[in-house]
Short mmCIF file of N, CA and C in Angstrom, two decimals:
data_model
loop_
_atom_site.label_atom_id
_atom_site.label_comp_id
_atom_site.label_asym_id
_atom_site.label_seq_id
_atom_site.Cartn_x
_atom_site.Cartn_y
_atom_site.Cartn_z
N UNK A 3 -24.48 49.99 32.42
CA UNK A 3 -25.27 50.39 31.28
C UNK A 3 -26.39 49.37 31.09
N UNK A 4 -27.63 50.15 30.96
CA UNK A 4 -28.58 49.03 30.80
C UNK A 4 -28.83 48.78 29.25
N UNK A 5 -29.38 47.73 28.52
CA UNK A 5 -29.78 47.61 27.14
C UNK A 5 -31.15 46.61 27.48
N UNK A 6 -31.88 47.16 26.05
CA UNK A 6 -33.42 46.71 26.56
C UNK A 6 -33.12 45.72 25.19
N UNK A 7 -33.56 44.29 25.22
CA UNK A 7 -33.67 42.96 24.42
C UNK A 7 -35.21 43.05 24.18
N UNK A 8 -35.01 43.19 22.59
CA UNK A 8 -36.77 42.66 21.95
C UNK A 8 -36.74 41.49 21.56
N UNK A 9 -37.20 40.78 21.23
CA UNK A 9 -37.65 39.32 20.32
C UNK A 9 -38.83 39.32 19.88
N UNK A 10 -38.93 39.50 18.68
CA UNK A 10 -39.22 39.79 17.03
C UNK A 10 -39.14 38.75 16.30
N UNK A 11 -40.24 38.22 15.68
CA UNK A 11 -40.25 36.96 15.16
C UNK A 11 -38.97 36.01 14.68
N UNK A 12 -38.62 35.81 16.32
CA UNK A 12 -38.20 34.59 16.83
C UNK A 12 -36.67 35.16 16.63
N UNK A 13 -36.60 36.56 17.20
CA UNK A 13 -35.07 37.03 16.86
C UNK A 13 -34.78 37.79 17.76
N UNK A 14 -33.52 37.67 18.57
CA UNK A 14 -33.61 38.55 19.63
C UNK A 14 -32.61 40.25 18.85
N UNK A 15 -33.27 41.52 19.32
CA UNK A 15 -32.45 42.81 18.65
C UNK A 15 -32.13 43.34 19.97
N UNK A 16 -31.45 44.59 20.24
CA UNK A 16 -31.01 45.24 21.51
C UNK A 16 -31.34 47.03 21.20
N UNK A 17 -31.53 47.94 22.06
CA UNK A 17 -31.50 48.93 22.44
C UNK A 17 -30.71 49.25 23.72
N UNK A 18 -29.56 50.30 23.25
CA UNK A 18 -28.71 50.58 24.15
C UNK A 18 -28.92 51.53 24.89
N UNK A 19 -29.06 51.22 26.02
CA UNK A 19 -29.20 52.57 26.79
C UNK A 19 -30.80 52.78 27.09
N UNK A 20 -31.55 51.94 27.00
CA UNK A 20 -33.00 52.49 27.04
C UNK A 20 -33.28 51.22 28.25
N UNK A 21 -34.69 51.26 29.17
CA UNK A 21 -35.11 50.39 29.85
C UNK A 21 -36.78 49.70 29.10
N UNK A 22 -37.46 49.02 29.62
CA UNK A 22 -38.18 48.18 29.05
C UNK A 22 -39.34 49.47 29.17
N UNK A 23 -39.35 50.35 29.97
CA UNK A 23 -40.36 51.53 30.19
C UNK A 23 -40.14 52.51 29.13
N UNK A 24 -38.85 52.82 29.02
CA UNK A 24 -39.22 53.89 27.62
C UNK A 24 -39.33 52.90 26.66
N UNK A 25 -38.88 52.22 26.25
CA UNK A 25 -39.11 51.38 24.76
C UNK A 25 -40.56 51.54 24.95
N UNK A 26 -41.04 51.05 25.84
CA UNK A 26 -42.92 50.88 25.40
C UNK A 26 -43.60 51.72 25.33
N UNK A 27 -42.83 52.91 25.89
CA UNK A 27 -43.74 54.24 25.69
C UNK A 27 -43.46 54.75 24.80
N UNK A 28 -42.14 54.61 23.89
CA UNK A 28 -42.15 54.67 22.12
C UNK A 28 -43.06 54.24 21.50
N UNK A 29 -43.15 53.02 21.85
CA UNK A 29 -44.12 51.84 21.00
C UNK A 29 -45.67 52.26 21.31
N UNK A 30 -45.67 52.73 22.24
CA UNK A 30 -47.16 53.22 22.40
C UNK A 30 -47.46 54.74 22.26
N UNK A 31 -46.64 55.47 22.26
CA UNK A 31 -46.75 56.79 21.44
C UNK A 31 -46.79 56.95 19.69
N UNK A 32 -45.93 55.67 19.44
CA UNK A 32 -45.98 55.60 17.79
C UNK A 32 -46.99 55.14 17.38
N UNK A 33 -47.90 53.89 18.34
CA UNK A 33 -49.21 53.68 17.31
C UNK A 33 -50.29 54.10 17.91
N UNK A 34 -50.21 55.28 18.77
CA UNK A 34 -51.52 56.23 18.83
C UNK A 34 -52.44 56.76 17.67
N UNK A 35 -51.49 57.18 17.26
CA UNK A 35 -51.92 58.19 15.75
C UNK A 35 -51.43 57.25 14.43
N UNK A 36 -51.02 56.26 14.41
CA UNK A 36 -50.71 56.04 13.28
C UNK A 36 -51.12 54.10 13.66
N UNK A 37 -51.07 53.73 12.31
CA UNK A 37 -51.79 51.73 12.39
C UNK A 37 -50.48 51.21 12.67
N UNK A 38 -49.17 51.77 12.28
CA UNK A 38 -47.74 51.23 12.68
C UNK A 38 -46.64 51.96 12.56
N UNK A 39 -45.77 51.67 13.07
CA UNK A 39 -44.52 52.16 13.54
C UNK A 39 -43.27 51.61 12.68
N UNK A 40 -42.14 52.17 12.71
CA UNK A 40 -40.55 51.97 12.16
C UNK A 40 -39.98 52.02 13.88
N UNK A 41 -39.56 51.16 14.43
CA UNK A 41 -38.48 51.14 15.69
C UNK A 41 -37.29 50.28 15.37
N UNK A 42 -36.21 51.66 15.26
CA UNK A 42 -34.65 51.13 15.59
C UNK A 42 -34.36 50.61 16.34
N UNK A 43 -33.53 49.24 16.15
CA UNK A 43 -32.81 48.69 16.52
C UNK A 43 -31.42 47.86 16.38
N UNK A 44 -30.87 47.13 17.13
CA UNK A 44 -29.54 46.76 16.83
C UNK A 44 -29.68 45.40 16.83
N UNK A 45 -28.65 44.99 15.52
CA UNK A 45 -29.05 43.15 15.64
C UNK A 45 -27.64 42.86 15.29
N UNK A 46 -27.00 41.70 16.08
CA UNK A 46 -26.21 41.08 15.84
C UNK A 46 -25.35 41.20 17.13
N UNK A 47 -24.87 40.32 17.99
CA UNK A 47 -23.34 40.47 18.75
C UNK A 47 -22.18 41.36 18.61
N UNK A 48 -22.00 41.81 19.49
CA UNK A 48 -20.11 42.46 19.01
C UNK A 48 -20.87 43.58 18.42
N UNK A 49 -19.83 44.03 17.23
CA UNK A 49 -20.67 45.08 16.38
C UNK A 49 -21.63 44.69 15.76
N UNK A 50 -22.90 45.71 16.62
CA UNK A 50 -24.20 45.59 15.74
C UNK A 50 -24.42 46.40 14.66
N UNK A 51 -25.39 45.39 14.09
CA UNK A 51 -25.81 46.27 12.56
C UNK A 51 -27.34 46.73 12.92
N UNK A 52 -27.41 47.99 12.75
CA UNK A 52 -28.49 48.58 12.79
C UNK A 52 -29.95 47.98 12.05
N UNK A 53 -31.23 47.98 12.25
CA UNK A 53 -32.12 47.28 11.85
C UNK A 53 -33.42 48.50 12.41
N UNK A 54 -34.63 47.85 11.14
CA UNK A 54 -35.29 48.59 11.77
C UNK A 54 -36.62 47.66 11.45
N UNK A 55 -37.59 47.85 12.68
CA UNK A 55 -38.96 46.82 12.88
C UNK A 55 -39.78 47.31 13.01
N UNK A 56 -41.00 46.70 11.79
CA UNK A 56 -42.07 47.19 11.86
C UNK A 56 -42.80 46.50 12.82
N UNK A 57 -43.70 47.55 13.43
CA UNK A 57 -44.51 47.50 14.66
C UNK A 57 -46.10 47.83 14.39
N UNK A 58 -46.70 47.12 14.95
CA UNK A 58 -48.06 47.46 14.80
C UNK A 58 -48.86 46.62 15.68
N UNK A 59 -50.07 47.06 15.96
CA UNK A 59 -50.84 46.58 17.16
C UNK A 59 -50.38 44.88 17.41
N UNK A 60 -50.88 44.36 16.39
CA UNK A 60 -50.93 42.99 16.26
C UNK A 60 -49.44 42.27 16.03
N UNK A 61 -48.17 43.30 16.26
CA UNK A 61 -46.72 42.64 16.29
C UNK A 61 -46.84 41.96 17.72
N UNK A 62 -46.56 40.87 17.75
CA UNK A 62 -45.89 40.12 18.73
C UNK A 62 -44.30 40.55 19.17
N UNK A 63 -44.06 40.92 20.05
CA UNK A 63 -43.12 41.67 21.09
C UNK A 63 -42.43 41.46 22.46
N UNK A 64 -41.48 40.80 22.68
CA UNK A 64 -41.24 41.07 24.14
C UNK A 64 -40.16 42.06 24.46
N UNK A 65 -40.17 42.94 25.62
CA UNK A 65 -39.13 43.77 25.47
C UNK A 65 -39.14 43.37 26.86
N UNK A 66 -37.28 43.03 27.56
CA UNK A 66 -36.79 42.54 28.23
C UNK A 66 -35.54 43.35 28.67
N UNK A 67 -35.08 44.02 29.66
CA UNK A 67 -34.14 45.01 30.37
C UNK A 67 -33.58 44.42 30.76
N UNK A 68 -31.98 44.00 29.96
CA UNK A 68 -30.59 43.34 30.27
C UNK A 68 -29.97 44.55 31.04
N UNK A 69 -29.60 44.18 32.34
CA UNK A 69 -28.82 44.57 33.06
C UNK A 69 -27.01 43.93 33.43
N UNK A 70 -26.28 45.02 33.67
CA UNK A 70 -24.85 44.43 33.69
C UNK A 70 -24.59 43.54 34.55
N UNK A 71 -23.89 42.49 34.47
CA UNK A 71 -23.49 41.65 35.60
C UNK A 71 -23.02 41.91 37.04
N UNK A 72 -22.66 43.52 37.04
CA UNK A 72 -22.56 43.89 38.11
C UNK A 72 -23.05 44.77 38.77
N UNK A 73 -24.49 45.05 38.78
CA UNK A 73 -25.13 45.49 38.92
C UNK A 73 -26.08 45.26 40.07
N UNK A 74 -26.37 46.28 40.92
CA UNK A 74 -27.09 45.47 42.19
C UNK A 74 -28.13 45.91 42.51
N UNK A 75 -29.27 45.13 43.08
CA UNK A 75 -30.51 46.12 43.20
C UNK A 75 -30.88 46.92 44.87
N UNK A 76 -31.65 47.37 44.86
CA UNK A 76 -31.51 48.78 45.59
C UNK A 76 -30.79 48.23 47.25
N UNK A 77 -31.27 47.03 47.35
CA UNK A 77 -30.88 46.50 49.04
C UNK A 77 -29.65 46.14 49.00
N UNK A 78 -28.12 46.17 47.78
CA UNK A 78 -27.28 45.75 48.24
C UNK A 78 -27.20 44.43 47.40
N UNK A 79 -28.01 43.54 47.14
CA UNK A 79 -28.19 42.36 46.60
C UNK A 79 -28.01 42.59 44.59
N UNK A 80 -26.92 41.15 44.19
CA UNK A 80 -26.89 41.51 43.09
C UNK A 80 -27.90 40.69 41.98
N UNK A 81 -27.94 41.09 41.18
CA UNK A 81 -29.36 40.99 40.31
C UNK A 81 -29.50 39.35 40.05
N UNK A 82 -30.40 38.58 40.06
CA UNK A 82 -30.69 37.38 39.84
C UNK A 82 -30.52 36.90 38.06
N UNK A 83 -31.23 37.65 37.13
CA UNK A 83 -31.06 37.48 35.86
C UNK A 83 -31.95 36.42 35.45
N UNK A 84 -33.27 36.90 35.93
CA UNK A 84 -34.40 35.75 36.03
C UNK A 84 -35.66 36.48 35.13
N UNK A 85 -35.94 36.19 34.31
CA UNK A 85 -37.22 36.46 33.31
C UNK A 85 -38.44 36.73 33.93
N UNK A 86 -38.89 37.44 33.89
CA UNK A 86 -41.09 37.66 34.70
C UNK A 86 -41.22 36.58 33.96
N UNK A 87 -42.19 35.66 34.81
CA UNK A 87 -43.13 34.54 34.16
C UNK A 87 -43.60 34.81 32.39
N UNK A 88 -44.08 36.22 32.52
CA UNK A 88 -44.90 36.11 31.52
C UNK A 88 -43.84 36.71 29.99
N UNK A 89 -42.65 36.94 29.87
CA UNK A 89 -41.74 36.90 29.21
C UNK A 89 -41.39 35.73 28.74
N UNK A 90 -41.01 34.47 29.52
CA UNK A 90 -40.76 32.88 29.42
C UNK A 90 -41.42 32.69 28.28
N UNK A 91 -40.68 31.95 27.30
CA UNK A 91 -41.73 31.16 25.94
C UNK A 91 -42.42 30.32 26.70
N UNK A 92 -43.76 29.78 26.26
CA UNK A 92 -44.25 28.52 26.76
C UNK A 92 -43.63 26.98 26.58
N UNK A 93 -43.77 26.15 26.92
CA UNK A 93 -43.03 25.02 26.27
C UNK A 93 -44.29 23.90 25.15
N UNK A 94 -43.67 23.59 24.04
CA UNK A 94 -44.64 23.75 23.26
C UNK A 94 -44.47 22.18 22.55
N UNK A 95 -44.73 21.44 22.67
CA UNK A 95 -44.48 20.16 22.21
C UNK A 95 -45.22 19.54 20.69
N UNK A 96 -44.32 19.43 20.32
CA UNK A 96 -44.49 19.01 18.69
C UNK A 96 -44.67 17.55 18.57
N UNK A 97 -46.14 16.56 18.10
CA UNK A 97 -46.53 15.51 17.58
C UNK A 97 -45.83 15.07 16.58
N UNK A 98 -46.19 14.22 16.49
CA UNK A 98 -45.78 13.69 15.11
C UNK A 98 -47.08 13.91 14.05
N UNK A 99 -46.70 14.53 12.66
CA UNK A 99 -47.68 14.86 11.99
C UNK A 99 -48.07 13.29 10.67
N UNK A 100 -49.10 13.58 10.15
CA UNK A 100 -49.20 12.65 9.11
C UNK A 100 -49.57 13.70 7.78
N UNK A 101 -48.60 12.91 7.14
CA UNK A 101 -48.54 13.68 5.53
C UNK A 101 -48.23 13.00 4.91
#
């Protein structure tokens, strides 16, 4: 079973059963016609509690396709569980401020 992982200001939610291709073609069918969207989702471990996120052009979004641990891709080989570059947070280093 696949589940697609969003992270939503700074929170990771799940969709069961969907891949990172339909989620975005929700997300991009919902703000065709309209400035934003309501997309269900599931938040929490174990039993999730249902949630729902507002979406709109300017939401910051990653949607990420968790696959099962045993799961293999098309040559036989089983899945690495490695992020696209451009999913990765950046690494972001915090100064010391004066106040």
């Amino acid at each position: 079973m696949k589940r697609t992982v969003l992270t939503y200001g700074g929170t990771q939610y799940t969709i069961a059963n969907e891949d990172t291709e339909t989620v975005q073609a929700r997300i991009d069918a919902g703000l065709r016609d309209h400035p934003f969207m309501w997309l269900q989702v599931n938040y929490g471990d174990g039993r999730a509690t249902p949630a729902m996120l507002l979406i709109s052009p300017a939401t910051p979004v990653a949607i990420i396709t968790e696959r099962d641990v045993d799961e293999q891709d098309e040559d036989g080989s089983v899945a690495r569980y490695l992020l696209p570059e451009q999913t990765r947070p950046a690494s972001i280093e915090i100064g010391p401020t004066d106040h």
